[in-house]
mmCIF file of C-alpha atoms and ligand atoms in Angstrom:
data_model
loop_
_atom_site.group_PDB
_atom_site.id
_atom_site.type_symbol
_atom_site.label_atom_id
_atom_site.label_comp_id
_atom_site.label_asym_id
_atom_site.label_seq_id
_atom_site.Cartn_x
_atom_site.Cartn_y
_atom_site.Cartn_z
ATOM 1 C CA UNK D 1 0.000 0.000 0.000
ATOM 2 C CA UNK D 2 1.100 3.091 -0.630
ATOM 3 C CA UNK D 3 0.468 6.759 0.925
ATOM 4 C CA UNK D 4 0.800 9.929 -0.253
ATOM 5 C CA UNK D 5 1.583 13.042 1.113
ATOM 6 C CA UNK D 6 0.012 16.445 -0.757
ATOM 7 C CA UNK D 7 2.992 19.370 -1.196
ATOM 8 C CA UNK D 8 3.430 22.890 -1.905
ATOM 9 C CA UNK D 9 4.817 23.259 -5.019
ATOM 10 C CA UNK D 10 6.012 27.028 -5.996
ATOM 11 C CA UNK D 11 7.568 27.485 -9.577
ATOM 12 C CA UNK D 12 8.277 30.711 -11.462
ATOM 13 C CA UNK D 13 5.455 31.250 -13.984
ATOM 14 C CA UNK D 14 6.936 34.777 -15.057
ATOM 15 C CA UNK D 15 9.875 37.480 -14.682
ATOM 16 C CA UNK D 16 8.659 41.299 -14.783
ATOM 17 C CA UNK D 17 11.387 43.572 -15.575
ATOM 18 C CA UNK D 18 11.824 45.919 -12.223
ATOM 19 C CA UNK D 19 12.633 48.807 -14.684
ATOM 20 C CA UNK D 20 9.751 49.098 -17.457
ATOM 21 C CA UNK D 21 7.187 46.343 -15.845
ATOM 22 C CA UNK D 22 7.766 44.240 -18.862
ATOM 23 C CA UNK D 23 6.775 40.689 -18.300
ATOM 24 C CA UNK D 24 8.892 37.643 -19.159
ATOM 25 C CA UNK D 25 6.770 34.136 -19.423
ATOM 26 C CA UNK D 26 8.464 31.240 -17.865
ATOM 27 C CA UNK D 27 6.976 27.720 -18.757
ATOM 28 C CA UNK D 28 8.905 24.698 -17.862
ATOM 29 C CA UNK D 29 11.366 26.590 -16.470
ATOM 30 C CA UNK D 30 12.007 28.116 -19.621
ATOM 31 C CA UNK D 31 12.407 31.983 -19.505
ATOM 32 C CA UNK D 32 10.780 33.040 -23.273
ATOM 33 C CA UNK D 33 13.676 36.115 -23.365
ATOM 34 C CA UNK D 34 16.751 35.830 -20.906
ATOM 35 C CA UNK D 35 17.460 38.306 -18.370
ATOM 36 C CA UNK D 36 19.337 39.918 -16.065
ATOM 37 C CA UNK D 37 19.057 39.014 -12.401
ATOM 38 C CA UNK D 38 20.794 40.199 -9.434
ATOM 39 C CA UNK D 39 21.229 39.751 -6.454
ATOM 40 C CA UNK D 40 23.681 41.606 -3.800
ATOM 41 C CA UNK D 41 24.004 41.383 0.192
ATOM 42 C CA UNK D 42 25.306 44.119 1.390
ATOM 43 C CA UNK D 43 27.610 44.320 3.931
ATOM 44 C CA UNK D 44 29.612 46.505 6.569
ATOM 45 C CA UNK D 45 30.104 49.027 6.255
ATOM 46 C CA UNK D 46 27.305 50.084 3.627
ATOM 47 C CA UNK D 47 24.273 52.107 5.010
ATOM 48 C CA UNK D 48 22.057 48.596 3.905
ATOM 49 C CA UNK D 49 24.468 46.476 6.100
ATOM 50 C CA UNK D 50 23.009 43.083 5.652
ATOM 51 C CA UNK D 51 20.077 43.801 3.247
ATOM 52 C CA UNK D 52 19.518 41.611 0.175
ATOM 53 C CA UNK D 53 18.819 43.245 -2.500
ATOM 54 C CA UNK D 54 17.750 41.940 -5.856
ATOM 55 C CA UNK D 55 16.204 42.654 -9.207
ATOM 56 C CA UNK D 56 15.499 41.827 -12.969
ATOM 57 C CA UNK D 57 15.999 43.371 -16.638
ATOM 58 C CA UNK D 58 15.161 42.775 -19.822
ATOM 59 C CA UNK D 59 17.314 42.568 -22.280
ATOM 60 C CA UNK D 60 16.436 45.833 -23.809
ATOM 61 C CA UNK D 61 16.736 47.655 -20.230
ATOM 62 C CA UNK D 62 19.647 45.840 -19.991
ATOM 63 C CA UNK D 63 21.100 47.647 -23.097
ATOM 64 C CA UNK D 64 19.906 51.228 -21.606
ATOM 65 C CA UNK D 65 21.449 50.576 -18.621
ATOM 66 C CA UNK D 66 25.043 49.794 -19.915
ATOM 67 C CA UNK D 67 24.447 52.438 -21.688
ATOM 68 C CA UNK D 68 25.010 54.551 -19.071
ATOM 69 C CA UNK D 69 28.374 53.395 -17.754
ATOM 70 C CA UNK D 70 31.254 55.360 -18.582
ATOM 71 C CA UNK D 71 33.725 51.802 -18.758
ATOM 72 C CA UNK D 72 31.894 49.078 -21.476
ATOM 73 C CA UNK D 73 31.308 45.994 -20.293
ATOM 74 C CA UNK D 74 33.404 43.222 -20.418
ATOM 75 C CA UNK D 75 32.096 41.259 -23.457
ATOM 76 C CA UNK D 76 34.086 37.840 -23.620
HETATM 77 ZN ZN1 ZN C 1 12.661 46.223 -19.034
#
């Protein structure tokens, strides 16, 4: 006999871009546009000692941002 047990199951079902709102559909685990994520702790002695922060970009704010920087990006 067997028994079974009912779980929780939580899987991504899309990414919105933290910049423009545009959303990314995930299915399968499969992202329908890559994108940027990130993630930082901060640390001592920042002002957000020990906060997480994290976001996500599309490509195309991705591009904009980059953009910005006066050094390119290391492109390998
Ligand atoms: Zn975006």
């Amino acid at each position: 006999m067997k028994q079974y047990q009912t779980k929780e199951i939580q899987e991504i079902s899309k990414i919105i871009c933290n910049k423009c709102g545009k959303e990314i559909a995930v299915e399968n685990g499969r992202y329908s546009a890559d994108v940027l994520q990130v993630e930082k702790r901060w640390n001592y002695p920042s002002d957000k000692d020990n906060e997480v922060h994290r976001f996500d970009l599309c490509e195309e704010c991705y591009d904009a941002f980059v953009q910005t920087f006066s050094i390119p990006v290391e492109v390998r």
